[in-house]
GROMACS .gro file of C-alpha atoms in nm:
model
  158
    1UNK     CA    1  17.212  21.580   7.496
    2UNK     CA    2  17.192  21.197   7.507
    3UNK     CA    3  16.858  21.202   7.692
    4UNK     CA    4  16.716  21.456   7.444
    5UNK     CA    5  16.824  21.237   7.151
    6UNK     CA    6  16.662  20.929   7.312
    7UNK     CA    7  16.344  21.125   7.378
    8UNK     CA    8  16.336  21.237   7.013
    9UNK     CA    9  16.382  20.876   6.893
   10UNK     CA   10  16.114  20.757   7.134
   11UNK     CA   11  15.870  21.030   7.021
   12UNK     CA   12  15.938  20.942   6.657
   13UNK     CA   13  15.869  20.576   6.733
   14UNK     CA   14  15.548  20.659   6.926
   15UNK     CA   15  15.422  20.874   6.637
   16UNK     CA   16  15.478  20.597   6.380
   17UNK     CA   17  15.341  20.294   6.567
   18UNK     CA   18  15.003  20.141   6.495
   19UNK     CA   19  14.845  20.120   6.840
   20UNK     CA   20  14.626  19.821   6.751
   21UNK     CA   21  14.949  19.626   6.696
   22UNK     CA   22  15.056  19.701   7.053
   23UNK     CA   23  14.752  19.716   7.278
   24UNK     CA   24  14.596  19.383   7.177
   25UNK     CA   25  14.705  19.064   7.356
   26UNK     CA   26  14.899  18.833   7.123
   27UNK     CA   27  14.780  18.509   6.963
   28UNK     CA   28  14.418  18.625   6.962
   29UNK     CA   29  14.415  18.607   7.341
   30UNK     CA   30  14.456  18.227   7.319
   31UNK     CA   31  14.629  18.102   7.635
   32UNK     CA   32  14.669  17.748   7.497
   33UNK     CA   33  14.875  17.867   7.201
   34UNK     CA   34  15.077  18.103   7.417
   35UNK     CA   35  15.145  17.829   7.674
   36UNK     CA   36  15.266  17.593   7.403
   37UNK     CA   37  15.504  17.858   7.271
   38UNK     CA   38  15.636  17.932   7.621
   39UNK     CA   39  15.729  17.568   7.684
   40UNK     CA   40  16.081  17.456   7.616
   41UNK     CA   41  16.104  17.085   7.679
   42UNK     CA   42  16.025  17.020   8.046
   43UNK     CA   43  16.085  17.383   8.145
   44UNK     CA   44  15.868  17.679   8.061
   45UNK     CA   45  15.923  18.050   8.045
   46UNK     CA   46  15.715  18.235   8.306
   47UNK     CA   47  15.513  18.499   8.126
   48UNK     CA   48  15.409  18.845   8.245
   49UNK     CA   49  15.154  19.085   8.101
   50UNK     CA   50  15.418  19.351   8.048
   51UNK     CA   51  15.642  19.096   7.876
   52UNK     CA   52  15.361  19.005   7.635
   53UNK     CA   53  15.307  19.370   7.551
   54UNK     CA   54  15.683  19.410   7.500
   55UNK     CA   55  15.669  19.134   7.236
   56UNK     CA   56  15.415  19.347   7.051
   57UNK     CA   57  15.640  19.651   7.080
   58UNK     CA   58  15.939  19.453   6.950
   59UNK     CA   59  15.738  19.339   6.646
   60UNK     CA   60  15.627  19.694   6.581
   61UNK     CA   61  15.983  19.826   6.625
   62UNK     CA   62  16.112  19.571   6.374
   63UNK     CA   63  15.836  19.667   6.132
   64UNK     CA   64  15.955  20.027   6.160
   65UNK     CA   65  16.323  19.917   6.141
   66UNK     CA   66  16.404  20.036   6.491
   67UNK     CA   67  16.663  19.809   6.650
   68UNK     CA   68  16.783  20.008   6.952
   69UNK     CA   69  16.700  19.807   7.262
   70UNK     CA   70  16.703  20.120   7.477
   71UNK     CA   71  16.419  20.273   7.272
   72UNK     CA   72  16.223  19.945   7.287
   73UNK     CA   73  16.265  19.931   7.667
   74UNK     CA   74  16.173  20.299   7.705
   75UNK     CA   75  15.862  20.251   7.490
   76UNK     CA   76  15.765  19.939   7.685
   77UNK     CA   77  15.783  20.116   8.019
   78UNK     CA   78  15.610  20.435   7.907
   79UNK     CA   79  15.331  20.263   7.715
   80UNK     CA   80  15.268  20.008   7.994
   81UNK     CA   81  15.264  20.270   8.270
   82UNK     CA   82  15.114  20.575   8.098
   83UNK     CA   83  14.926  20.474   7.783
   84UNK     CA   84  14.749  20.144   7.847
   85UNK     CA   85  14.434  20.154   8.051
   86UNK     CA   86  14.393  19.937   8.359
   87UNK     CA   87  14.158  19.716   8.160
   88UNK     CA   88  14.417  19.666   7.884
   89UNK     CA   89  14.690  19.582   8.136
   90UNK     CA   90  14.452  19.337   8.305
   91UNK     CA   91  14.388  19.158   7.974
   92UNK     CA   92  14.764  19.112   7.919
   93UNK     CA   93  14.814  18.999   8.279
   94UNK     CA   94  14.519  18.760   8.262
   95UNK     CA   95  14.646  18.600   7.940
   96UNK     CA   96  14.992  18.557   8.090
   97UNK     CA   97  14.855  18.403   8.410
   98UNK     CA   98  14.626  18.166   8.216
   99UNK     CA   99  14.919  18.046   8.003
  100UNK     CA  100  15.138  18.008   8.313
  101UNK     CA  101  14.860  17.809   8.484
  102UNK     CA  102  14.834  17.574   8.184
  103UNK     CA  103  15.208  17.515   8.188
  104UNK     CA  104  15.224  17.469   8.567
  105UNK     CA  105  14.940  17.215   8.550
  106UNK     CA  106  15.113  17.028   8.267
  107UNK     CA  107  15.446  17.039   8.450
  108UNK     CA  108  15.285  16.907   8.770
  109UNK     CA  109  15.121  16.622   8.576
  110UNK     CA  110  15.454  16.530   8.414
  111UNK     CA  111  15.632  16.537   8.750
  112UNK     CA  112  15.355  16.323   8.902
  113UNK     CA  113  15.397  16.066   8.624
  114UNK     CA  114  15.773  16.059   8.668
  115UNK     CA  115  15.732  16.020   9.043
  116UNK     CA  116  15.502  15.724   8.991
  117UNK     CA  117  15.743  15.566   8.742
  118UNK     CA  118  16.031  15.590   8.990
  119UNK     CA  119  15.816  15.417   9.253
  120UNK     CA  120  15.784  15.099   9.047
  121UNK     CA  121  15.977  14.847   9.255
  122UNK     CA  122  15.869  14.520   9.095
  123UNK     CA  123  16.115  14.402   8.830
  124UNK     CA  124  15.963  14.393   8.484
  125UNK     CA  125  15.983  14.048   8.325
  126UNK     CA  126  16.118  14.053   7.970
  127UNK     CA  127  16.247  13.805   7.713
  128UNK     CA  128  16.571  13.973   7.611
  129UNK     CA  129  16.867  14.154   7.767
  130UNK     CA  130  16.800  14.490   7.599
  131UNK     CA  131  16.441  14.508   7.731
  132UNK     CA  132  16.554  14.386   8.072
  133UNK     CA  133  16.820  14.660   8.096
  134UNK     CA  134  16.578  14.920   7.961
  135UNK     CA  135  16.294  14.849   8.204
  136UNK     CA  136  16.492  14.734   8.507
  137UNK     CA  137  16.810  14.937   8.476
  138UNK     CA  138  17.167  14.824   8.442
  139UNK     CA  139  17.376  14.716   8.738
  140UNK     CA  140  17.729  14.849   8.725
  141UNK     CA  141  17.837  14.663   9.036
  142UNK     CA  142  17.826  14.330   8.855
  143UNK     CA  143  18.088  14.392   8.586
  144UNK     CA  144  18.117  14.035   8.452
  145UNK     CA  145  17.934  14.132   8.130
  146UNK     CA  146  18.122  14.458   8.077
  147UNK     CA  147  18.423  14.457   7.847
  148UNK     CA  148  18.618  14.732   8.022
  149UNK     CA  149  18.996  14.776   8.029
  150UNK     CA  150  19.165  14.608   8.327
  151UNK     CA  151  19.140  14.821   8.641
  152UNK     CA  152  18.879  15.057   8.489
  153UNK     CA  153  18.579  14.916   8.678
  154UNK     CA  154  18.760  14.931   9.010
  155UNK     CA  155  18.808  15.309   8.978
  156UNK     CA  156  18.432  15.350   8.928
  157UNK     CA  157  18.347  15.200   9.265
  158UNK     CA  158  18.607  15.341   9.502
   0.00000   0.00000   0.00000
C-alpha cells in the first residue's frame, strides 16, 4: 500500500512539473557563477550533474508545494535515469565538472600562496610592536612581556 501511495504521489508530481524547469542546467549553464555559489570559505562543495538536476527538481517541488523528501529523491532518480537523454545528462555533468575545476584551481592557487607565505624566513622589519608581532609572530617562550598569573606560563611549556 505504501509503495502504491508513493507511486501515485510521484506520478502526480511528474504530471504537474514543467520539464523546462528541470532539464536545463542551472544558472544559464554558467560555471563561474555555479563555482562561486559552491564555495564556502576555503572549502567548496563538490558538484555532480545529478546533484545539479536535483536542485532543479527541489525548486519545482517547492513551486508545486511538495515537501516530501522521498518523492523528491524518487523523482530525481527516475528522471535522471529514465527521462533525461544522454546529451542532457552530459550537459549537467559538464557544468558540474567545469565548476569543480574552477574551484580546484582557485583552491590550489590559495594553497600555493599560503605555502609561499609560510616559507618566508627573513624577519620583517617594522617600527612598532603590533606590526612586529603581526608579521613575525609572537614568541610565547619569552614571557617577560606577558602579564599572566604566577605559575600560568610554566604550565604552558611543560
